[in-house]
Short mmCIF file of C-alpha atoms in Angstrom, two decimals:
data_model
loop_
_atom_site.label_atom_id
_atom_site.label_comp_id
_atom_site.label_asym_id
_atom_site.label_seq_id
_atom_site.Cartn_x
_atom_site.Cartn_y
_atom_site.Cartn_z
CA UNK A 1 88.32 106.87 82.96
CA UNK A 2 88.83 105.76 86.54
CA UNK A 3 92.33 105.13 87.85
CA UNK A 4 92.94 101.74 89.44
CA UNK A 5 95.73 99.77 91.08
CA UNK A 6 96.70 96.24 90.03
CA UNK A 7 99.27 93.84 91.45
CA UNK A 8 101.51 91.42 89.57
CA UNK A 9 103.35 88.81 91.64
CA UNK A 10 106.54 87.62 89.97
CA UNK A 11 108.60 84.67 91.12
CA UNK A 12 112.19 83.57 91.04
CA UNK A 13 114.03 80.52 92.32
CA UNK A 14 117.31 80.91 94.17
CA UNK A 15 119.65 78.32 95.63
CA UNK A 16 120.70 78.62 99.27
CA UNK A 17 123.15 75.94 100.42
CA UNK A 18 121.82 73.50 97.86
CA UNK A 19 118.18 74.12 98.70
CA UNK A 20 115.93 75.93 96.23
CA UNK A 21 113.65 78.66 97.55
CA UNK A 22 110.90 80.53 95.77
CA UNK A 23 111.05 84.31 96.05
CA UNK A 24 108.01 86.45 95.32
CA UNK A 25 107.97 90.17 94.50
CA UNK A 26 105.12 92.59 94.00
CA UNK A 27 104.98 94.83 90.97
CA UNK A 28 102.24 97.46 91.04
CA UNK A 29 100.48 98.99 88.04
CA UNK A 30 98.67 102.30 88.43
CA UNK A 31 96.55 103.65 85.59
CA UNK A 32 93.34 103.43 83.58
CA UNK A 33 92.41 101.74 80.30
CA UNK A 34 94.83 103.84 78.27
CA UNK A 35 97.91 104.74 80.32
CA UNK A 36 99.87 103.16 83.15
CA UNK A 37 102.81 103.64 85.49
CA UNK A 38 104.68 100.50 86.55
CA UNK A 39 106.17 100.45 90.06
CA UNK A 40 109.02 98.09 91.05
CA UNK A 41 109.21 95.88 87.94
CA UNK A 42 110.69 92.65 89.27
CA UNK A 43 112.04 89.66 87.40
CA UNK A 44 109.42 88.80 84.75
CA UNK A 45 108.89 91.52 82.15
CA UNK A 46 106.65 89.32 80.01
CA UNK A 47 104.20 88.71 82.86
CA UNK A 48 104.17 92.40 83.81
CA UNK A 49 103.59 93.57 80.24
CA UNK A 50 100.87 90.99 79.79
CA UNK A 51 99.03 92.62 82.70
CA UNK A 52 99.64 96.08 81.26
CA UNK A 53 98.15 94.94 77.96
CA UNK A 54 97.66 97.56 75.28
CA UNK A 55 97.98 100.48 77.69
CA UNK A 56 100.91 102.81 77.18
CA UNK A 57 103.55 102.65 79.91
CA UNK A 58 104.36 106.28 80.72
CA UNK A 59 106.96 105.63 83.40
CA UNK A 60 108.69 102.88 85.33
CA UNK A 61 109.30 103.96 88.93
CA UNK A 62 111.66 102.08 91.23
CA UNK A 63 111.16 102.69 94.94
CA UNK A 64 114.72 101.46 95.47
CA UNK A 65 117.55 100.00 93.45
CA UNK A 66 117.91 96.50 94.89
CA UNK A 67 118.56 93.89 92.18
CA UNK A 68 115.53 91.67 92.76
CA UNK A 69 113.18 94.67 92.25
CA UNK A 70 114.60 96.34 89.14
CA UNK A 71 115.35 93.22 87.09
CA UNK A 72 112.60 93.87 84.53
CA UNK A 73 112.88 97.66 84.46
CA UNK A 74 114.72 98.03 81.15
CA UNK A 75 112.51 95.64 79.19
CA UNK A 76 109.25 96.99 80.60
CA UNK A 77 110.27 100.58 79.85
CA UNK A 78 111.63 99.78 76.39
CA UNK A 79 108.33 98.60 74.92
CA UNK A 80 106.79 102.08 74.96
CA UNK A 81 110.01 104.09 75.38
CA UNK A 82 108.94 104.98 78.91
CA UNK A 83 111.20 106.83 81.31
CA UNK A 84 112.73 105.08 84.33
CA UNK A 85 112.81 106.94 87.64
CA UNK A 86 115.03 106.23 90.65
CA UNK A 87 116.39 108.28 93.54
CA UNK A 88 119.98 109.31 92.71
CA UNK A 89 121.34 107.87 95.99
CA UNK A 90 120.35 104.40 94.76
CA UNK A 91 122.31 104.63 91.54
CA UNK A 92 125.11 102.39 92.92
CA UNK A 93 122.52 99.67 93.61
CA UNK A 94 121.03 100.09 90.14
CA UNK A 95 124.45 99.47 88.58
CA UNK A 96 124.66 96.05 90.25
CA UNK A 97 121.92 94.94 87.85
CA UNK A 98 122.38 97.36 84.95
CA UNK A 99 126.09 98.29 84.81
CA UNK A 100 125.83 99.93 81.38
CA UNK A 101 122.75 102.09 81.87
CA UNK A 102 121.39 104.88 84.04
CA UNK A 103 117.79 105.74 84.97
CA UNK A 104 116.25 108.64 83.04
CA UNK A 105 114.87 110.59 86.00
CA UNK A 106 116.48 111.34 89.36
CA UNK A 107 113.58 111.43 91.81
CA UNK A 108 113.58 113.89 94.68
CA UNK A 109 111.46 114.27 97.80
CA UNK A 110 108.02 115.79 97.08
CA UNK A 111 108.34 115.18 93.34
CA UNK A 112 105.13 114.36 91.47
CA UNK A 113 104.07 111.91 88.77
CA UNK A 114 100.63 111.91 87.16
CA UNK A 115 98.61 109.23 85.40
CA UNK A 116 94.90 108.65 84.81
CA UNK A 117 93.93 111.82 86.65
CA UNK A 118 95.72 110.98 89.90
CA UNK A 119 99.11 112.00 91.26
CA UNK A 120 101.94 110.10 92.90
CA UNK A 121 103.90 112.10 95.47
CA UNK A 122 107.49 111.03 96.08
CA UNK A 123 108.24 110.62 99.79
CA UNK A 124 111.84 110.05 100.83
CA UNK A 125 111.89 106.99 103.11
CA UNK A 126 115.52 105.86 103.49
CA UNK A 127 116.67 103.01 105.69
CA UNK A 128 116.71 99.90 103.55
CA UNK A 129 118.70 101.96 101.07
CA UNK A 130 119.85 105.57 101.10
CA UNK A 131 117.62 106.41 98.16
CA UNK A 132 114.54 104.48 99.20
CA UNK A 133 111.25 106.24 98.50
CA UNK A 134 107.54 105.65 98.93
CA UNK A 135 104.88 106.89 96.52
CA UNK A 136 101.67 108.35 97.94
CA UNK A 137 98.52 108.45 95.84
CA UNK A 138 96.05 110.57 97.79
CA UNK A 139 93.39 110.15 95.12
CA UNK A 140 93.27 106.39 95.68
CA UNK A 141 94.15 106.36 99.41
CA UNK A 142 97.26 104.26 98.79
CA UNK A 143 100.99 104.41 99.40
CA UNK A 144 103.52 102.21 97.61
CA UNK A 145 106.15 101.55 100.26
CA UNK A 146 108.70 99.33 98.52
CA UNK A 147 110.74 97.57 101.21
CA UNK A 148 110.38 100.38 103.76
CA UNK A 149 107.18 99.03 105.31
CA UNK A 150 105.41 95.72 104.83
CA UNK A 151 102.37 94.05 106.39
CA UNK A 152 104.61 92.38 108.98
CA UNK A 153 106.48 95.58 109.84
CA UNK A 154 109.59 97.39 108.59
CA UNK A 155 111.25 95.59 105.71
CA UNK A 156 114.70 94.06 105.97
CA UNK A 157 117.60 93.31 103.67
CA UNK A 158 119.68 90.20 104.13
CA UNK A 159 117.57 89.48 107.22
CA UNK A 160 118.83 92.68 108.86
CA UNK A 161 117.99 96.37 109.17
CA UNK A 162 120.82 98.34 107.52
CA UNK A 163 119.81 101.68 109.08
CA UNK A 164 116.88 101.01 111.41
CA UNK A 165 116.88 104.47 113.03
CA UNK A 166 116.55 106.13 109.62
CA UNK A 167 113.90 103.65 108.57
CA UNK A 168 111.78 104.18 111.69
CA UNK A 169 112.16 107.95 111.35
CA UNK A 170 110.83 107.72 107.80
CA UNK A 171 107.97 105.44 108.82
CA UNK A 172 106.91 107.56 111.78
CA UNK A 173 107.55 110.94 110.23
CA UNK A 174 106.17 110.31 106.77
CA UNK A 175 104.12 107.12 106.38
CA UNK A 176 102.30 107.19 109.72
CA UNK A 177 101.23 110.79 109.16
CA UNK A 178 98.98 109.57 106.33
CA UNK A 179 95.28 108.87 106.98
CA UNK A 180 94.62 105.56 108.75
CA UNK A 181 92.56 104.31 105.81
CA UNK A 182 95.59 104.55 103.47
CA UNK A 183 96.45 101.20 101.87
CA UNK A 184 100.06 100.14 102.36
CA UNK A 185 101.21 98.41 99.16
CA UNK A 186 104.68 96.89 99.67
CA UNK A 187 107.26 95.24 97.43
CA UNK A 188 106.72 91.89 99.18
CA UNK A 189 103.70 90.17 100.65
CA UNK A 190 100.14 91.27 101.19
CA UNK A 191 98.82 94.79 101.66
CA UNK A 192 97.83 96.40 104.93
CA UNK A 193 96.73 99.87 106.06
CA UNK A 194 98.36 102.67 108.00
CA UNK A 195 95.70 102.19 110.69
CA UNK A 196 96.57 98.51 111.09
CA UNK A 197 100.32 99.10 111.40
CA UNK A 198 100.64 102.40 113.28
CA UNK A 199 99.70 100.96 116.72
CA UNK A 200 102.85 98.79 116.57
CA UNK A 201 105.17 101.76 116.13
CA UNK A 202 105.91 102.35 119.83
CA UNK A 203 106.97 98.71 120.22
CA UNK A 204 109.31 99.04 117.25
CA UNK A 205 110.84 102.15 118.80
CA UNK A 206 111.29 100.25 122.07
CA UNK A 207 113.40 97.58 120.39
CA UNK A 208 110.95 94.79 119.64
CA UNK A 209 112.40 94.37 116.13
CA UNK A 210 115.89 93.50 117.35
CA UNK A 211 115.29 92.10 120.83
CA UNK A 212 115.37 88.39 121.61
CA UNK A 213 115.85 85.32 119.40
CA UNK A 214 114.46 85.40 115.91
CA UNK A 215 111.28 83.50 115.25
CA UNK A 216 111.66 80.29 113.22
CA UNK A 217 111.38 80.73 109.50
CA UNK A 218 108.00 79.85 108.13
CA UNK A 219 107.60 77.61 105.13
CA UNK A 220 106.64 79.30 101.90
CA UNK A 221 108.04 82.02 99.66
CA UNK A 222 110.90 84.07 101.01
CA UNK A 223 110.14 87.74 101.58
CA UNK A 224 113.74 88.81 101.14
CA UNK A 225 115.19 87.79 97.80
CA UNK A 226 118.32 89.80 98.48
CA UNK A 227 119.26 87.48 101.33
CA UNK A 228 118.61 84.39 99.28
CA UNK A 229 120.71 85.71 96.42
CA UNK A 230 123.63 86.23 98.79
CA UNK A 231 123.88 89.94 98.00
CA UNK A 232 126.02 91.98 100.38
CA UNK A 233 125.85 95.74 100.02
CA UNK A 234 127.54 98.66 101.71
CA UNK A 235 124.53 100.96 101.79
CA UNK A 236 126.57 103.85 103.17
CA UNK A 237 128.61 104.20 99.99
CA UNK A 238 127.75 107.28 97.96
#
């Protein structure tokens, strides 16, 4: 059977200074008609499992441990007794959501997962969090980038870049070495390709991400649920 990628958009409402905002998160499902891996299970386990259907969930993989992206991990994994994978450096973030549990697998750089005849290669891409990873599927010309890289550029947390130098190093040294046709599938927003985003890299290195006044916020769903939830993290803590 042919492997395929599916997206589930889950929503949550948060209150910021008395104003409600809708936050949207992407959860990605990779598999065929029998088996699946769920990537970044956010918020709504029922909606995610409805999309999975009767397929067996082999693993739940979290590209990072931020609360608005792992909120459905336990319930999604529990249905089929699937394992949960997370980089060990993001364990402190995981415990903000799940204080009484630990993930089953500590992911490491260059680790591999397999489903439906294709492989996912773990690529260490820290910056948003110390343990942030991306997952490259060469067989489907796709990379799941979590919050490391989105269609509008490097992802942020709380409206800021916690470790921008590390993040840009990961983007340039790992993600932008992939073929230009590679689909970039992020934790927020629409997909892009490496070829669409790579030409902007020199401008990011030159300071365009932090220079000048911020653009006005656009109406619509927030792309940073962490900011809306008022979460403040010391990402340098081990």
